[in-house]
CSV table of C-alpha atoms and ligand atoms in Angstrom, one decimal:
chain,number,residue,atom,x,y,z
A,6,UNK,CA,15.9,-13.2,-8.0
A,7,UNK,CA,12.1,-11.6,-8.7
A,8,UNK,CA,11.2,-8.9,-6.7
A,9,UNK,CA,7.4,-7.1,-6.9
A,10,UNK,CA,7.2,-3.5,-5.8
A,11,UNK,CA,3.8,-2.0,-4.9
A,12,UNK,CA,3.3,1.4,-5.3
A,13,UNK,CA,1.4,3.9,-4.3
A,14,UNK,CA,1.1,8.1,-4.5
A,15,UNK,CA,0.3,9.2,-0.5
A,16,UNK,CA,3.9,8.2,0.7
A,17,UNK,CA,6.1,9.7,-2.2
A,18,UNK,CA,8.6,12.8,-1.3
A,19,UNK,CA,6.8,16.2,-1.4
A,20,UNK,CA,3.6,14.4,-1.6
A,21,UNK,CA,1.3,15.9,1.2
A,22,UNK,CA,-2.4,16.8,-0.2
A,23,UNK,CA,-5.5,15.6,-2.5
A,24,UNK,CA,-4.3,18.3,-4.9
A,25,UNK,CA,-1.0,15.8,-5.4
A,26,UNK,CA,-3.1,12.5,-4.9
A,27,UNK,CA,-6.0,12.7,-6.9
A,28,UNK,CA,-6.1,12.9,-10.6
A,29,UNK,CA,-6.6,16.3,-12.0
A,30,UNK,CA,-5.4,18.0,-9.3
A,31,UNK,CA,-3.8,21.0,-9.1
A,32,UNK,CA,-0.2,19.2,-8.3
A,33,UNK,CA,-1.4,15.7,-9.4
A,34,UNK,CA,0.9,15.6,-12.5
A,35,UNK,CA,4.3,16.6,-10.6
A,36,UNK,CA,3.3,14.0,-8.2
A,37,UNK,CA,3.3,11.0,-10.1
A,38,UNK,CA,6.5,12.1,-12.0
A,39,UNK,CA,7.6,12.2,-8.5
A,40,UNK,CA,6.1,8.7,-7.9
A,41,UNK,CA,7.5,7.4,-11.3
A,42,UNK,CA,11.3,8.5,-10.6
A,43,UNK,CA,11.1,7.0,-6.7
A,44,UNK,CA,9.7,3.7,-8.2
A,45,UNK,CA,12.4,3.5,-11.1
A,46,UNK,CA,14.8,4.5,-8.0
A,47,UNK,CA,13.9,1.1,-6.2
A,48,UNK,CA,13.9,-0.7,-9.1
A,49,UNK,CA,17.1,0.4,-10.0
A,50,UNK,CA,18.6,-0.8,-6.4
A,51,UNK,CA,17.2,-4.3,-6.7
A,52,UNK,CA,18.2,-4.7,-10.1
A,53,UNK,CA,21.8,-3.4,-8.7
A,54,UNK,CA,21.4,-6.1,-5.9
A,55,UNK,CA,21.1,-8.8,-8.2
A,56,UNK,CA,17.3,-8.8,-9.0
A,57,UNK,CA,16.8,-10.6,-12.9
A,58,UNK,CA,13.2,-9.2,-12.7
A,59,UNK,CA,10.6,-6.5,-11.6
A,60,UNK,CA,7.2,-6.4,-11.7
A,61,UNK,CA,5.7,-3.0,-10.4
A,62,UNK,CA,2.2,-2.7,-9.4
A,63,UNK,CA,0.9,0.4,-9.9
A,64,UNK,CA,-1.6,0.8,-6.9
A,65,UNK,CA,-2.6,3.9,-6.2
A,66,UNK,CA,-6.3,5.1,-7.5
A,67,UNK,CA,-7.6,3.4,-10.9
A,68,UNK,CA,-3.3,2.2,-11.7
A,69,UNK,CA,-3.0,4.8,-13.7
A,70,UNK,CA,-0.4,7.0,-12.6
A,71,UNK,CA,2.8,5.3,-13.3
A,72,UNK,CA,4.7,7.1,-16.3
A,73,UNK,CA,5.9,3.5,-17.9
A,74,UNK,CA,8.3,5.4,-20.8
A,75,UNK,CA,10.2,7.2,-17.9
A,76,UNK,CA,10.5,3.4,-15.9
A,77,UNK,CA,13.9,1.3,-16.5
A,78,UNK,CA,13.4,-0.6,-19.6
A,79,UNK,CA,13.5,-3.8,-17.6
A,80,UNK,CA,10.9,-3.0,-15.6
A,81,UNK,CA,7.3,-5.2,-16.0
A,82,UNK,CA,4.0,-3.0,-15.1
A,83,UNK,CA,0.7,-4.0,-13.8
A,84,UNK,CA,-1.8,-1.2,-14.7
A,85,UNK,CA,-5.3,-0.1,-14.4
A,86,UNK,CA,-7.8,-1.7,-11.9
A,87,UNK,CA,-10.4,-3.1,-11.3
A,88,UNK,CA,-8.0,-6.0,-10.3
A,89,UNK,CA,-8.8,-8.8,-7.5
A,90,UNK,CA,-5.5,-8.1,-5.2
A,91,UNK,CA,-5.9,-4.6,-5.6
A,92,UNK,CA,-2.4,-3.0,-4.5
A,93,UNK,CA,-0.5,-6.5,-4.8
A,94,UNK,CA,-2.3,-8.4,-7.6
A,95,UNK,CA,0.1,-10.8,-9.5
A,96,UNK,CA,1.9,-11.6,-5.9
A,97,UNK,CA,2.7,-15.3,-6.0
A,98,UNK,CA,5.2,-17.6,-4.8
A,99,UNK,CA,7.8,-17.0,-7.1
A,100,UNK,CA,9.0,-13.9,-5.7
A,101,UNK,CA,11.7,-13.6,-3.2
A,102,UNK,CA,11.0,-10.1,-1.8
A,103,UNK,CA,8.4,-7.0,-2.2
A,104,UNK,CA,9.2,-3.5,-2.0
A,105,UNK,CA,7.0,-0.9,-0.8
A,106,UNK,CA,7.2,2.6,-2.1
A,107,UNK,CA,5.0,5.3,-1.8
A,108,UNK,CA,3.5,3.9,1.3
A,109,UNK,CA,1.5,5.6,4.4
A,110,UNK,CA,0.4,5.0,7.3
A,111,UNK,CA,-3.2,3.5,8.2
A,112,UNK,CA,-6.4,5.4,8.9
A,113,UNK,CA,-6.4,6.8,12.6
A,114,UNK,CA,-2.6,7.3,12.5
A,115,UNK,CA,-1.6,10.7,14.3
A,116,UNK,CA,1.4,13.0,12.2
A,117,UNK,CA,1.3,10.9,9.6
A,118,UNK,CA,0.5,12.5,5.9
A,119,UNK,CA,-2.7,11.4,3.9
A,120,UNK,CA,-3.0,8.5,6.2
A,121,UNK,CA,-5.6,6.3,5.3
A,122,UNK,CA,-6.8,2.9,4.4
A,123,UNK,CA,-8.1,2.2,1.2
A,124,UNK,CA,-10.7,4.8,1.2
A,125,UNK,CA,-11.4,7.6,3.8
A,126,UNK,CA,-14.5,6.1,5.0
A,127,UNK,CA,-12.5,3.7,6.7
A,128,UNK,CA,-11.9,4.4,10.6
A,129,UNK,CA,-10.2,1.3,11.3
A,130,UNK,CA,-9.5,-2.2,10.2
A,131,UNK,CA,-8.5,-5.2,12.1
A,132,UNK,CA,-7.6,-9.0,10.8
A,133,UNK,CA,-7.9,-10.7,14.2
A,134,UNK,CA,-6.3,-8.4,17.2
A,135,UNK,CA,-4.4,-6.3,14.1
A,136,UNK,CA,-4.6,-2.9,13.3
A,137,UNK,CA,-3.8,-2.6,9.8
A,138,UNK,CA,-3.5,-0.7,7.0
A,139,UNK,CA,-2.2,-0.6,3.7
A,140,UNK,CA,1.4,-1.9,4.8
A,141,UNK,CA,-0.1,-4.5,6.7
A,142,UNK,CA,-2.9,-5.7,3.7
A,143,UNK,CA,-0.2,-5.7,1.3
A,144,UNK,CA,2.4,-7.7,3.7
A,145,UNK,CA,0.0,-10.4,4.6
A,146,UNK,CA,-0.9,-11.1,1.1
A,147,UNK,CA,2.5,-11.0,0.1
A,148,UNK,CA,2.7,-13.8,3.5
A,149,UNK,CA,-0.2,-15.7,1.9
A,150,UNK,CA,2.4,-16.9,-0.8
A,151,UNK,CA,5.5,-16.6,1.8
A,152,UNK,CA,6.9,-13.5,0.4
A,153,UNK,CA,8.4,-11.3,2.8
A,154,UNK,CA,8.3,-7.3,2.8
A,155,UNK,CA,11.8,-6.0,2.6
A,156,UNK,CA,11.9,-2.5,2.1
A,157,UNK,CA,9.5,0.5,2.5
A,158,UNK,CA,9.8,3.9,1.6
A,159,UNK,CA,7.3,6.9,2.9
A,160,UNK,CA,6.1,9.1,5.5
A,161,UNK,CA,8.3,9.1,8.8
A,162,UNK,CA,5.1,7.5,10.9
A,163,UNK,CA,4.3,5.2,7.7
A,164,UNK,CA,8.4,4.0,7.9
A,165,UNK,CA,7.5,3.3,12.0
A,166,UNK,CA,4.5,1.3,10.8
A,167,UNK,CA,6.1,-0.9,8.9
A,168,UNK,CA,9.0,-1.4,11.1
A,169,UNK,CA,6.8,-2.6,14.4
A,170,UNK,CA,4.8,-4.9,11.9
A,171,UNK,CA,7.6,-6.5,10.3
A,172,UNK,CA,11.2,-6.3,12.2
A,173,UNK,CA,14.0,-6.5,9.7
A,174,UNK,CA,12.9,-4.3,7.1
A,175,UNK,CA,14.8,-1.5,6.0
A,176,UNK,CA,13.2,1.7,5.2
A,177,UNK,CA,13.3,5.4,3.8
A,178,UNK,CA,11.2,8.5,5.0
A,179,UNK,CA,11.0,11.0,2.5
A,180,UNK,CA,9.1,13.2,4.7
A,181,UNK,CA,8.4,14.1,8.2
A,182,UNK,CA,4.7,14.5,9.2
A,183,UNK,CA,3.4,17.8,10.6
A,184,UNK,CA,0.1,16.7,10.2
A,185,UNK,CA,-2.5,14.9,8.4
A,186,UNK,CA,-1.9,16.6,5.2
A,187,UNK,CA,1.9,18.3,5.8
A,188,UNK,CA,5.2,17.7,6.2
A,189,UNK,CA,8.5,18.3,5.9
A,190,UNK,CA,10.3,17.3,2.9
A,191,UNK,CA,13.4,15.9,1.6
A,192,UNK,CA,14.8,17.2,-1.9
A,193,UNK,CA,13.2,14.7,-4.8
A,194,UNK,CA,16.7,13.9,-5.8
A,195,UNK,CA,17.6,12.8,-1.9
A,196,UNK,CA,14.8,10.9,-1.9
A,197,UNK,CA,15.3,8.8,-5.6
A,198,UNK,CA,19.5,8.5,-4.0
A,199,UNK,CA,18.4,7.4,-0.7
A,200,UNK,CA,15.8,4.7,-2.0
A,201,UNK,CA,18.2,3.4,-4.7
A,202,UNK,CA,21.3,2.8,-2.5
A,203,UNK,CA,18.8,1.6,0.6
A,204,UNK,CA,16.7,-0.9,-1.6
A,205,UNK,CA,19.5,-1.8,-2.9
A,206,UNK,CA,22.0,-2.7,0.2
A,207,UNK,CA,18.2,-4.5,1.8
A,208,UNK,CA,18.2,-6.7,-1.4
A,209,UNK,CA,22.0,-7.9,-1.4
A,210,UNK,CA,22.2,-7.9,2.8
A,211,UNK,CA,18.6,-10.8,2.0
A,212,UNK,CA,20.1,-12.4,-0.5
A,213,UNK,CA,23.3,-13.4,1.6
A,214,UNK,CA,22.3,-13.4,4.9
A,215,UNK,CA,18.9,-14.7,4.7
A,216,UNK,CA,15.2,-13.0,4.2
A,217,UNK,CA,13.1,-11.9,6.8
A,218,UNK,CA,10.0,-14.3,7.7
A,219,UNK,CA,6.8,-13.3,5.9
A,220,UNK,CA,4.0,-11.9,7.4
A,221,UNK,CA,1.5,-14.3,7.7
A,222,UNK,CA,-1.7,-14.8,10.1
A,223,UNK,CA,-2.8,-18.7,9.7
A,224,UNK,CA,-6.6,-20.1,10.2
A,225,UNK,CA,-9.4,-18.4,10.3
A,226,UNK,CA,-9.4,-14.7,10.2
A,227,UNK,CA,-11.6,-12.7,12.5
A,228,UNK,CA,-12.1,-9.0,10.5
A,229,UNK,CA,-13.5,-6.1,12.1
A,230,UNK,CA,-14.1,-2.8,10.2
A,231,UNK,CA,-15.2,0.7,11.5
A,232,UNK,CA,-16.7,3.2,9.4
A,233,UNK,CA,-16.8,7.1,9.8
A,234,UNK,CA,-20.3,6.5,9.3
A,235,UNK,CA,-23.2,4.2,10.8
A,236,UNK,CA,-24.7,4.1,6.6
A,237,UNK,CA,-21.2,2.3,5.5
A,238,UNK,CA,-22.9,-0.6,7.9
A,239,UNK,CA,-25.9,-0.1,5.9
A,240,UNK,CA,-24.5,-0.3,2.5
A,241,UNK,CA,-22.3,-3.5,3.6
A,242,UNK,CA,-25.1,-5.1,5.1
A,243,UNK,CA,-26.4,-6.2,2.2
A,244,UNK,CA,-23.4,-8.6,1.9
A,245,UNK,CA,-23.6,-12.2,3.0
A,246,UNK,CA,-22.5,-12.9,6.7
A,247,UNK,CA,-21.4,-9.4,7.7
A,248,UNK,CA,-22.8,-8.9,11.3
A,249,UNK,CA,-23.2,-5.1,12.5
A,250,UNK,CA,-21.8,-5.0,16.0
A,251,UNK,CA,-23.1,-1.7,16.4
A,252,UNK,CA,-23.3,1.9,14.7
A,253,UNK,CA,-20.4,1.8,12.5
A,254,UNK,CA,-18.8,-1.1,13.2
A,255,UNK,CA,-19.0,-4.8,11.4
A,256,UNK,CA,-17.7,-8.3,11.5
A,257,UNK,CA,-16.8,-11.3,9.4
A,258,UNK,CA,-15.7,-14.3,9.6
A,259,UNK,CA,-13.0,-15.5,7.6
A,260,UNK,CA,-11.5,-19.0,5.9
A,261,UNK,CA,-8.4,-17.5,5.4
A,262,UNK,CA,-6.2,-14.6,4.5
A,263,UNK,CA,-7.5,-14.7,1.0
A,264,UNK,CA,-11.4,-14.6,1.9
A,265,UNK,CA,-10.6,-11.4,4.8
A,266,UNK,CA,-8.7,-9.6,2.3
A,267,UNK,CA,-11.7,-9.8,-0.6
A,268,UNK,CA,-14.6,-9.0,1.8
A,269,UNK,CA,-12.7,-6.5,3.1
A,270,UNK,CA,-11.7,-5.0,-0.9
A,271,UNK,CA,-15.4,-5.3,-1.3
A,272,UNK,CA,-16.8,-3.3,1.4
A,273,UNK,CA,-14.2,-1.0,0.6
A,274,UNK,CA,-15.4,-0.4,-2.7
A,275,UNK,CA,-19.2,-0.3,-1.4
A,276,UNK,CA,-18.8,2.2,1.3
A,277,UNK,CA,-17.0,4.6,-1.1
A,278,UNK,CA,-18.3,3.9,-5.0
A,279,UNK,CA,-21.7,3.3,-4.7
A,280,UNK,CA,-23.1,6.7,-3.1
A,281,UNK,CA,-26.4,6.1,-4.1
A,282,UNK,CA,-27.0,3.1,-1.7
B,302,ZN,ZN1,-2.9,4.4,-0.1
């Protein structure tokens, strides 16, 4: 049984501010231990559930937060960035489940800590009539190869993200949200216990009863992006076949899950990187 586990930073336990999330911060380097033990904690439960391989995506920032001499020994690592699935590159058919750990909820979200999607100039996303965010990217390309999304760890409203998008997953919130950027936290060692054994009870109750169906949207995809600002549009504009339907919001017309994701990853990366445009 392979199983792929995504992770990112915003969702981990006692993980509420940029001074944990971004690199060199003030807390940044307690946070990814943080992030490194949670990750090694679901890895641990799948390999306890019967898994005979792990590949972790490190997916939060440039992939470089991931401590790989601290991870089980077993454990496979994809690092660094750029890469062209972002925050599930090397999904692919042959894996029977993904984890998510470390995972928030999407841009817009009320209570919920660091929620965002992909970057903060992002108000809102949508892949047809979808809301999504970074649970919902990451499940439907995961769904693109029929891969369903098992388990999720994070934020109390990232946890009831998950579970409206994708019924039969089990989850884990490490932390109750007060507000955008606090909450209240469980212990790092109840969180890396409560991970391990849940993961790990989602992965045998799949593997004998059945997995969940994967998330999947078929045909063409209708994406529509908001901005927080009407000069996003202008940067993205500049792409081929993006429409503006008015100040701050676009459209594109999509082939498949595939093509919505990478336009999407795209104008993502224009609207934040490239501030002289
Ligand atoms: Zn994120």
């Amino acid at each position: 049984m392979k199983v792929y586990i995504s992770a990112d930073i915003e969702g981990i336990g006692c993980v509420v501010r940029s001074e944990h999330s971004s690199p060199g911060g003030r807390e940044y380097e307690r946070a990814r231990r943080f992030m490194t033990a949670e990750v090694n904690s679901a890895a641990l439960g799948a390999f306890a559930a019967g898994a005979t391989d792990v590949v972790v995506a490190d997916s939060h920032n440039v992939g470089l937060n991931l401590i790989p001499e601290e991870l089980d020994e077993r454990v496979r690592l994809i690092m660094g960035s750029p890469r062209p699935l972002a925050m599930m590159e090397g999904i692919d058919s042959g894996f029977d489940a993904v984890f998510l750990v470390g995972y928030h909820g999407c841009a817009g979200t009320a209570d919920a800590v660091i929620a965002h999607t992909f970057t903060g100039r992002m108000a809102e996303v949508r892949f047809n009539d979808l809301v999504i965010g970074e649970i919902g990217i990451s499940a439907l390309l995961a769904g693109a190869h029929r891969v369903p999304v098992v388990f999720m760890s994070g934020d109390d409203a990232g946890c009831r993200e998950a579970e409206a998008l994708l019924p039969g997953l089990a989850t884990v919130a490490v932390k109750q949200g007060i507000g955008a950027y606090a909450a209240l936290c469980s212990h790092p060692r109840i969180c890396r216990q409560r991970i391990q054994k849940t993961a790990e009870a989602a992965l045998r109750a799949c593997s004998q009863s059945g997995f969940p169906a994967p998330l999947t949207l078929s045909g063409p995809i209708t994406v529509e992006m908001r901005f927080t600002t009407a000069s996003g549009v202008d940067r993205v504009l500049r792409m081929p076949r993006v429409e503006r339907l008015d100040g701050n919001r676009i459209r594109y017309q999509a082939a498949d899950v595939h093509e919505a994701f990478a336009a999407f990853n795209t104008m993502a990366d224009l609207i934040e990187l490239t501030t002289f445009i």
